[in-house]
Amino acid sequence: MTQGPLAGVKVLELAGLAPGPFAGMMLADHGAEVLRVDRVSAVSERPRTDVMDRGKRTIGLDLKSAEGVAAFKELAAAADVVIEVFRPGVAERLGIGPGDLHAVNERLVYGRMTGWGQDGPLATTAGHDIDYIAISGVLSMLGRAGDKPTPPINILGDFAGGGLMLAYGVLLALFERERTGRGRVVDAAMVDGAAMLFAMFYRSGWGPRGTNLLDTGAPFYDTYETADGGFMALGALEPQFWAEFVTRAGLDDLPDRGDPAQWPALRLRLEAAFKQRTRAEWEAVFEGSDACVSPVLSMAEAAAHPHNTARGTFTTVGEVTQPTPAPRLLGTSEPDLSPATRLEDLTAWGLDEERAAKLRQAGVLA
């Protein structure tokens, strides 16, 4: 087994909320050495148990002090990547912006994670996932017909459009560095990333939310309640899958699914049918079939599902059940998924023990 593809890559991750740590986790999962830089007051003796901190090491550093900034620059001189999560201009005011760090390490990839991006009229204003997907047009497309837009928790802005896009941008910059020898600034904005995720739908022909093939408009692509209050997901889009569904469900004389005018009547038939059996009974009916029908599992149930257990989709570290790294690169060694721990020896990061001891004594380094 070989090491992960990012073995030897050193990442400095400035502490922040969801998207920055998620990007750092993605890199750590595939072999990068990620050092999370927290505020001094945030560092404790106990391991960090947040899943997004797995496989990382942590230190506390006072970046509001001249000594702390100088120490951060020394760490950056030995790093390959910095993940920065502040509002535009904050890093520059602290003295750790791209220009400051490229002056000590021109090969550094500087990844910037914001909601609105580094420029534009909203760049310096506050926001959250729901705001970024709102102005990207994405939120307007989510929800059922006739109902208000429904935010999908913070998956699309923070994680998919934010952290995952930042990790992708960092990899692009690292790949380019192999040719140029120079680092690059990655401007990852959640509003941009959310818009990119919906590229397929920015076209004519896609109607209002809840009226289309994939957004609960079609009754053969939706969820249905069962007799015991569970739910089944039906995704029988193609005719052959629909035919198998109809046969296994024992349904006949259904309204024409090819006529959207018949969809309300078809939905009523399906709702009534699914309520005739429990979720477990429906699972048995469709097990191993091509009907594209699956139980809607809770997160706890998902970890115990036979397919997920066979693939090792989830694992338990300590007492925390969590997803295993994805995507899988076959032939690489198992990643370190242990909770983040404090890094005491910083010599590999350019800080010798004597200097580190002085910084600790001054309260700048924890």
GROMACS .gro file of C-alpha atoms in nm:
model
  366
    1MET     CA    1   0.000   0.000   0.000
    2THR     CA    2   0.126   0.349  -0.085
    3GLN     CA    3   0.079   0.664   0.117
    4GLY     CA    4  -0.205   0.901   0.034
    5PRO     CA    5  -0.154   1.118  -0.275
    6LEU     CA    6  -0.103   1.430  -0.063
    7ALA     CA    7   0.162   1.279   0.164
    8GLY     CA    8   0.430   1.540   0.228
    9VAL     CA    9   0.198   1.835   0.162
   10LYS     CA   10   0.185   2.069   0.462
   11VAL     CA   11  -0.131   2.269   0.520
   12LEU     CA   12  -0.177   2.555   0.767
   13GLU     CA   13  -0.549   2.588   0.843
   14LEU     CA   14  -0.662   2.903   1.017
   15ALA     CA   15  -0.946   2.815   1.254
   16GLY     CA   16  -1.293   2.891   1.124
   17LEU     CA   17  -1.644   2.758   1.082
   18ALA     CA   18  -1.765   2.472   0.862
   19PRO     CA   19  -1.622   2.527   0.509
   20GLY     CA   20  -1.258   2.591   0.603
   21PRO     CA   21  -1.227   2.289   0.836
   22PHE     CA   22  -1.413   2.075   0.578
   23ALA     CA   23  -1.157   2.166   0.310
   24GLY     CA   24  -0.877   2.086   0.555
   25MET     CA   25  -1.040   1.753   0.636
   26MET     CA   26  -1.063   1.663   0.267
   27LEU     CA   27  -0.689   1.728   0.230
   28ALA     CA   28  -0.598   1.548   0.554
   29ASP     CA   29  -0.808   1.246   0.453
   30HIS     CA   30  -0.577   1.197   0.155
   31GLY     CA   31  -0.248   1.230   0.333
   32ALA     CA   32  -0.178   1.600   0.382
   33GLU     CA   33  -0.025   1.709   0.711
   34VAL     CA   34  -0.275   1.966   0.837
   35LEU     CA   35  -0.190   2.197   1.125
   36ARG     CA   36  -0.492   2.388   1.254
   37VAL     CA   37  -0.405   2.728   1.402
   38ASP     CA   38  -0.649   2.829   1.675
   39ARG     CA   39  -0.663   3.120   1.912
   40VAL     CA   40  -0.454   3.055   2.222
   41SER     CA   41  -0.765   3.057   2.439
   42ALA     CA   42  -0.931   2.789   2.224
   43VAL     CA   43  -0.664   2.523   2.274
   44SER     CA   44  -0.721   2.265   2.547
   45GLU     CA   45  -0.553   1.949   2.662
   46ARG     CA   46  -0.842   1.735   2.539
   47PRO     CA   47  -0.849   1.600   2.181
   48ARG     CA   48  -1.083   1.778   1.942
   49THR     CA   49  -1.366   1.539   1.857
   50ASP     CA   50  -1.524   1.734   1.570
   51VAL     CA   51  -1.521   1.502   1.268
   52MET     CA   52  -1.382   1.781   1.048
   53ASP     CA   53  -1.074   1.802   1.271
   54ARG     CA   54  -0.985   1.435   1.226
   55GLY     CA   55  -0.627   1.355   1.134
   56LYS     CA   56  -0.510   1.710   1.210
   57ARG     CA   57  -0.277   1.861   1.467
   58THR     CA   58  -0.350   2.186   1.648
   59ILE     CA   59  -0.170   2.478   1.807
   60GLY     CA   60  -0.285   2.806   1.952
   61LEU     CA   61  -0.125   3.124   1.822
   62ASP     CA   62  -0.193   3.488   1.903
   63LEU     CA   63  -0.215   3.652   1.561
   64LYS     CA   64  -0.290   3.992   1.712
   65SER     CA   65   0.063   4.014   1.844
   66ALA     CA   66   0.373   4.095   1.640
   67GLU     CA   67   0.545   3.784   1.775
   68GLY     CA   68   0.251   3.566   1.678
   69VAL     CA   69   0.245   3.705   1.324
   70ALA     CA   70   0.621   3.651   1.293
   71ALA     CA   71   0.579   3.292   1.410
   72PHE     CA   72   0.297   3.233   1.164
   73LYS     CA   73   0.520   3.356   0.881
   74GLU     CA   74   0.786   3.109   0.988
   75LEU     CA   75   0.528   2.829   0.976
   76ALA     CA   76   0.409   2.949   0.636
   77ALA     CA   77   0.766   2.944   0.505
   78ALA     CA   78   0.767   2.567   0.564
   79ALA     CA   79   0.411   2.510   0.438
   80ASP     CA   80   0.264   2.428   0.099
   81VAL     CA   81  -0.087   2.557   0.161
   82VAL     CA   82  -0.260   2.811   0.384
   83ILE     CA   83  -0.638   2.799   0.433
   84GLU     CA   84  -0.764   3.145   0.534
   85VAL     CA   85  -1.125   3.206   0.636
   86PHE     CA   86  -1.148   3.575   0.728
   87ARG     CA   87  -1.351   3.853   0.570
   88PRO     CA   88  -1.167   4.030   0.287
   89GLY     CA   89  -0.892   4.257   0.418
   90VAL     CA   90  -0.863   4.104   0.765
   91ALA     CA   91  -0.561   3.885   0.683
   92GLU     CA   92  -0.386   4.182   0.525
   93ARG     CA   93  -0.447   4.394   0.834
   94LEU     CA   94  -0.300   4.120   1.049
   95GLY     CA   95   0.004   4.101   0.824
   96ILE     CA   96  -0.059   3.747   0.697
   97GLY     CA   97  -0.223   3.820   0.362
   98PRO     CA   98  -0.109   3.660   0.037
   99GLY     CA   99   0.152   3.929  -0.031
  100ASP     CA  100   0.297   3.895   0.319
  101LEU     CA  101   0.330   3.518   0.297
  102HIS     CA  102   0.444   3.497  -0.065
  103ALA     CA  103   0.730   3.725   0.038
  104VAL     CA  104   0.860   3.441   0.257
  105ASN     CA  105   0.741   3.149   0.042
  106GLU     CA  106   0.666   3.206  -0.326
  107ARG     CA  107   0.556   2.842  -0.366
  108LEU     CA  108   0.274   2.882  -0.115
  109VAL     CA  109  -0.083   2.810  -0.228
  110TYR     CA  110  -0.303   3.060  -0.044
  111GLY     CA  111  -0.664   2.938  -0.026
  112ARG     CA  112  -0.920   3.201   0.071
  113MET     CA  113  -1.266   3.088   0.184
  114THR     CA  114  -1.548   3.343   0.199
  115GLY     CA  115  -1.919   3.356   0.134
  116TRP     CA  116  -1.929   3.644  -0.112
  117GLY     CA  117  -1.574   3.636  -0.252
  118GLN     CA  118  -1.286   3.881  -0.227
  119ASP     CA  119  -1.459   4.156  -0.424
  120GLY     CA  120  -1.804   4.283  -0.519
  121PRO     CA  121  -2.050   4.504  -0.329
  122LEU     CA  122  -2.133   4.235  -0.070
  123ALA     CA  123  -1.775   4.119  -0.010
  124THR     CA  124  -1.734   4.276   0.334
  125THR     CA  125  -2.083   4.206   0.466
  126ALA     CA  126  -2.191   3.920   0.690
  127GLY     CA  127  -2.382   3.623   0.555
  128HIS     CA  128  -2.455   3.255   0.598
  129ASP     CA  129  -2.514   2.958   0.370
  130ILE     CA  130  -2.879   3.050   0.321
  131ASP     CA  131  -2.781   3.398   0.194
  132TYR     CA  132  -2.517   3.272  -0.051
  133ILE     CA  133  -2.748   3.016  -0.210
  134ALA     CA  134  -3.026   3.276  -0.217
  135ILE     CA  135  -2.844   3.525  -0.440
  136SER     CA  136  -2.694   3.251  -0.657
  137GLY     CA  137  -3.048   3.159  -0.762
  138VAL     CA  138  -3.014   2.812  -0.615
  139LEU     CA  139  -3.248   2.855  -0.319
  140SER     CA  140  -3.533   2.965  -0.546
  141MET     CA  141  -3.525   2.618  -0.704
  142LEU     CA  142  -3.550   2.416  -0.381
  143GLY     CA  143  -3.884   2.314  -0.235
  144ARG     CA  144  -4.224   2.189  -0.333
  145ALA     CA  145  -4.460   2.361  -0.573
  146GLY     CA  146  -4.667   2.630  -0.407
  147ASP     CA  147  -4.450   2.633  -0.096
  148LYS     CA  148  -4.171   2.868   0.007
  149PRO     CA  149  -3.807   2.790  -0.081
  150THR     CA  150  -3.655   2.531   0.154
  151PRO     CA  151  -3.285   2.551   0.251
  152PRO     CA  152  -3.114   2.207   0.251
  153ILE     CA  153  -2.945   2.280   0.586
  154ASN     CA  154  -2.599   2.416   0.494
  155ILE     CA  155  -2.483   2.148   0.251
  156LEU     CA  156  -2.486   2.349  -0.072
  157GLY     CA  157  -2.319   2.671   0.039
  158ASP     CA  158  -2.084   2.579   0.322
  159PHE     CA  159  -1.977   2.231   0.223
  160ALA     CA  160  -2.032   2.159  -0.148
  161GLY     CA  161  -2.007   2.514  -0.282
  162GLY     CA  162  -1.753   2.623  -0.021
  163GLY     CA  163  -1.519   2.373   0.141
  164LEU     CA  164  -1.521   2.119  -0.140
  165MET     CA  165  -1.460   2.388  -0.405
  166LEU     CA  166  -1.176   2.530  -0.197
  167ALA     CA  167  -1.011   2.188  -0.169
  168TYR     CA  168  -1.050   2.147  -0.547
  169GLY     CA  169  -0.897   2.490  -0.608
  170VAL     CA  170  -0.604   2.409  -0.379
  171LEU     CA  171  -0.536   2.091  -0.573
  172LEU     CA  172  -0.546   2.281  -0.902
  173ALA     CA  173  -0.295   2.531  -0.769
  174LEU     CA  174  -0.067   2.257  -0.636
  175PHE     CA  175  -0.080   2.083  -0.975
  176GLU     CA  176   0.005   2.408  -1.154
  177ARG     CA  177   0.292   2.472  -0.913
  178GLU     CA  178   0.462   2.159  -1.043
  179ARG     CA  179   0.504   2.339  -1.376
  180THR     CA  180   0.561   2.697  -1.264
  181GLY     CA  181   0.731   2.662  -0.926
  182ARG     CA  182   0.507   2.935  -0.789
  183GLY     CA  183   0.202   2.936  -0.567
  184ARG     CA  184  -0.129   3.102  -0.638
  185VAL     CA  185  -0.416   3.263  -0.451
  186VAL     CA  186  -0.741   3.063  -0.462
  187ASP     CA  187  -1.053   3.281  -0.422
  188ALA     CA  188  -1.323   3.033  -0.321
  189ALA     CA  189  -1.662   3.198  -0.269
  190MET     CA  190  -1.965   3.002  -0.160
  191VAL     CA  191  -2.194   3.201  -0.386
  192ASP     CA  192  -1.977   3.108  -0.687
  193GLY     CA  193  -1.954   2.745  -0.582
  194ALA     CA  194  -2.328   2.708  -0.526
  195ALA     CA  195  -2.397   2.856  -0.868
  196MET     CA  196  -2.149   2.615  -1.027
  197LEU     CA  197  -2.317   2.314  -0.867
  198PHE     CA  198  -2.641   2.410  -1.043
  199ALA     CA  199  -2.484   2.464  -1.387
  200MET     CA  200  -2.715   2.207  -1.543
  201PHE     CA  201  -3.025   2.401  -1.445
  202TYR     CA  202  -2.934   2.749  -1.568
  203ARG     CA  203  -3.110   2.696  -1.897
  204SER     CA  204  -3.450   2.737  -2.054
  205GLY     CA  205  -3.699   2.459  -2.001
  206TRP     CA  206  -3.659   2.421  -1.626
  207GLY     CA  207  -3.977   2.541  -1.465
  208PRO     CA  208  -4.066   2.683  -1.123
  209ARG     CA  209  -3.961   2.482  -0.818
  210GLY     CA  210  -4.153   2.166  -0.748
  211THR     CA  211  -4.286   2.128  -1.103
  212ASN     CA  212  -3.997   1.948  -1.272
  213LEU     CA  213  -3.876   1.594  -1.316
  214LEU     CA  214  -3.623   1.592  -1.029
  215ASP     CA  215  -3.766   1.832  -0.770
  216THR     CA  216  -4.080   1.642  -0.656
  217GLY     CA  217  -4.282   1.770  -0.951
  218ALA     CA  218  -4.296   1.418  -1.096
  219PRO     CA  219  -4.472   1.166  -0.867
  220PHE     CA  220  -4.230   0.893  -0.977
  221TYR     CA  221  -3.938   1.087  -0.826
  222ASP     CA  222  -4.044   1.163  -0.470
  223THR     CA  223  -4.074   1.022  -0.118
  224TYR     CA  224  -4.378   0.842   0.023
  225GLU     CA  225  -4.491   0.771   0.376
  226THR     CA  226  -4.540   0.410   0.482
  227ALA     CA  227  -4.786   0.250   0.722
  228ASP     CA  228  -4.551   0.283   1.018
  229GLY     CA  229  -4.457   0.646   0.960
  230GLY     CA  230  -4.139   0.567   0.770
  231PHE     CA  231  -4.061   0.683   0.418
  232MET     CA  232  -3.956   0.527   0.090
  233ALA     CA  233  -3.773   0.708  -0.189
  234LEU     CA  234  -3.900   0.639  -0.539
  235GLY     CA  235  -3.677   0.729  -0.836
  236ALA     CA  236  -3.813   0.515  -1.119
  237LEU     CA  237  -3.740   0.761  -1.400
  238GLU     CA  238  -3.670   0.529  -1.691
  239PRO     CA  239  -3.958   0.324  -1.837
  240GLN     CA  240  -3.797  -0.013  -1.760
  241PHE     CA  241  -3.746   0.082  -1.396
  242TRP     CA  242  -4.100   0.214  -1.371
  243ALA     CA  243  -4.232  -0.112  -1.518
  244GLU     CA  244  -4.046  -0.314  -1.255
  245PHE     CA  245  -4.175  -0.086  -0.980
  246VAL     CA  246  -4.533  -0.124  -1.094
  247THR     CA  247  -4.500  -0.503  -1.117
  248ARG     CA  248  -4.338  -0.549  -0.777
  249ALA     CA  249  -4.578  -0.304  -0.609
  250GLY     CA  250  -4.874  -0.491  -0.756
  251LEU     CA  251  -5.026  -0.179  -0.907
  252ASP     CA  252  -5.244  -0.169  -1.217
  253ASP     CA  253  -5.462   0.079  -1.406
  254LEU     CA  254  -5.241   0.369  -1.301
  255PRO     CA  255  -5.289   0.712  -1.459
  256ASP     CA  256  -5.058   0.781  -1.756
  257ARG     CA  257  -4.729   0.898  -1.611
  258GLY     CA  258  -4.627   1.044  -1.949
  259ASP     CA  259  -4.901   1.307  -1.919
  260PRO     CA  260  -4.817   1.575  -1.658
  261ALA     CA  261  -5.185   1.653  -1.631
  262GLN     CA  262  -5.227   1.307  -1.480
  263TRP     CA  263  -4.952   1.351  -1.222
  264PRO     CA  264  -5.180   1.468  -0.935
  265ALA     CA  265  -5.400   1.160  -0.975
  266LEU     CA  266  -5.096   0.933  -1.002
  267ARG     CA  267  -4.949   1.083  -0.688
  268LEU     CA  268  -5.266   1.010  -0.492
  269ARG     CA  269  -5.256   0.646  -0.605
  270LEU     CA  270  -4.892   0.612  -0.500
  271GLU     CA  271  -4.951   0.777  -0.163
  272ALA     CA  272  -5.236   0.537  -0.091
  273ALA     CA  273  -5.034   0.235  -0.205
  274PHE     CA  274  -4.727   0.309   0.006
  275LYS     CA  275  -4.939   0.351   0.320
  276GLN     CA  276  -5.061  -0.007   0.288
  277ARG     CA  277  -4.732  -0.154   0.413
  278THR     CA  278  -4.456  -0.074   0.659
  279ARG     CA  279  -4.117   0.049   0.549
  280ALA     CA  280  -3.960  -0.289   0.626
  281GLU     CA  281  -4.225  -0.465   0.417
  282TRP     CA  282  -4.158  -0.236   0.122
  283GLU     CA  283  -3.784  -0.291   0.161
  284ALA     CA  284  -3.845  -0.665   0.126
  285VAL     CA  285  -4.060  -0.609  -0.184
  286PHE     CA  286  -3.791  -0.412  -0.367
  287GLU     CA  287  -3.476  -0.575  -0.231
  288GLY     CA  288  -3.225  -0.646  -0.509
  289SER     CA  289  -3.449  -0.499  -0.779
  290ASP     CA  290  -3.403  -0.232  -1.046
  291ALA     CA  291  -3.719  -0.051  -0.938
  292CYS     CA  292  -3.512   0.235  -0.790
  293VAL     CA  293  -3.692   0.229  -0.457
  294SER     CA  294  -3.497   0.273  -0.132
  295PRO     CA  295  -3.580   0.327   0.235
  296VAL     CA  296  -3.521   0.677   0.371
  297LEU     CA  297  -3.279   0.598   0.653
  298SER     CA  298  -3.184   0.806   0.951
  299MET     CA  299  -2.814   0.884   0.989
  300ALA     CA  300  -2.787   0.615   1.258
  301GLU     CA  301  -2.961   0.360   1.038
  302ALA     CA  302  -2.742   0.447   0.741
  303ALA     CA  303  -2.429   0.343   0.929
  304ALA     CA  304  -2.577  -0.004   0.982
  305HIS     CA  305  -2.717  -0.061   0.632
  306PRO     CA  306  -2.572  -0.380   0.476
  307HIS     CA  307  -2.443  -0.203   0.164
  308ASN     CA  308  -2.273   0.069   0.367
  309THR     CA  309  -2.120  -0.181   0.608
  310ALA     CA  310  -1.993  -0.395   0.319
  311ARG     CA  311  -1.820  -0.096   0.163
  312GLY     CA  312  -1.708   0.055   0.491
  313THR     CA  313  -1.887   0.379   0.407
  314PHE     CA  314  -1.891   0.467   0.777
  315THR     CA  315  -1.646   0.408   1.057
  316THR     CA  316  -1.634   0.475   1.430
  317VAL     CA  317  -1.341   0.660   1.582
  318GLY     CA  318  -1.358   0.675   1.960
  319GLU     CA  319  -1.732   0.702   2.011
  320VAL     CA  320  -1.802   0.906   1.700
  321THR     CA  321  -1.955   0.740   1.394
  322GLN     CA  322  -1.851   0.925   1.080
  323PRO     CA  323  -1.817   0.882   0.703
  324THR     CA  324  -1.492   0.736   0.575
  325PRO     CA  325  -1.290   0.947   0.329
  326ALA     CA  326  -1.421   0.984  -0.025
  327PRO     CA  327  -1.343   0.945  -0.304
  328ARG     CA  328  -1.137   0.630  -0.262
  329LEU     CA  329  -0.798   0.597  -0.422
  330LEU     CA  330  -0.744   0.225  -0.437
  331GLY     CA  331  -0.406   0.098  -0.330
  332THR     CA  332  -0.335   0.377  -0.080
  333SER     CA  333  -0.290   0.323   0.292
  334GLU     CA  334  -0.566   0.390   0.545
  335PRO     CA  335  -0.578   0.759   0.647
  336ASP     CA  336  -0.541   0.885   1.002
  337LEU     CA  337  -0.892   0.954   1.128
  338SER     CA  338  -0.801   1.003   1.492
  339PRO     CA  339  -0.924   1.318   1.668
  340ALA     CA  340  -0.700   1.622   1.634
  341THR     CA  341  -0.427   1.648   1.895
  342ARG     CA  342  -0.197   1.925   2.007
  343LEU     CA  343   0.133   1.950   1.820
  344GLU     CA  344   0.416   2.009   2.065
  345ASP     CA  345   0.721   1.969   1.839
  346LEU     CA  346   0.718   2.237   1.567
  347THR     CA  347   1.070   2.180   1.438
  348ALA     CA  348   0.940   2.024   1.116
  349TRP     CA  349   0.743   2.346   1.062
  350GLY     CA  350   1.045   2.572   1.098
  351LEU     CA  351   1.015   2.660   1.468
  352ASP     CA  352   1.293   2.513   1.681
  353GLU     CA  353   1.220   2.415   2.039
  354GLU     CA  354   1.403   2.710   2.193
  355ARG     CA  355   1.198   2.961   1.993
  356ALA     CA  356   0.876   2.771   2.062
  357ALA     CA  357   0.952   2.770   2.434
  358LYS     CA  358   0.996   3.148   2.435
  359LEU     CA  359   0.668   3.194   2.250
  360ARG     CA  360   0.488   2.969   2.498
  361GLN     CA  361   0.640   3.156   2.790
  362ALA     CA  362   0.516   3.484   2.640
  363GLY     CA  363   0.166   3.340   2.600
  364VAL     CA  364   0.181   3.374   2.222
  365LEU     CA  365   0.189   3.001   2.146
  366ALA     CA  366  -0.020   2.727   2.306
   0.00000   0.00000   0.00000
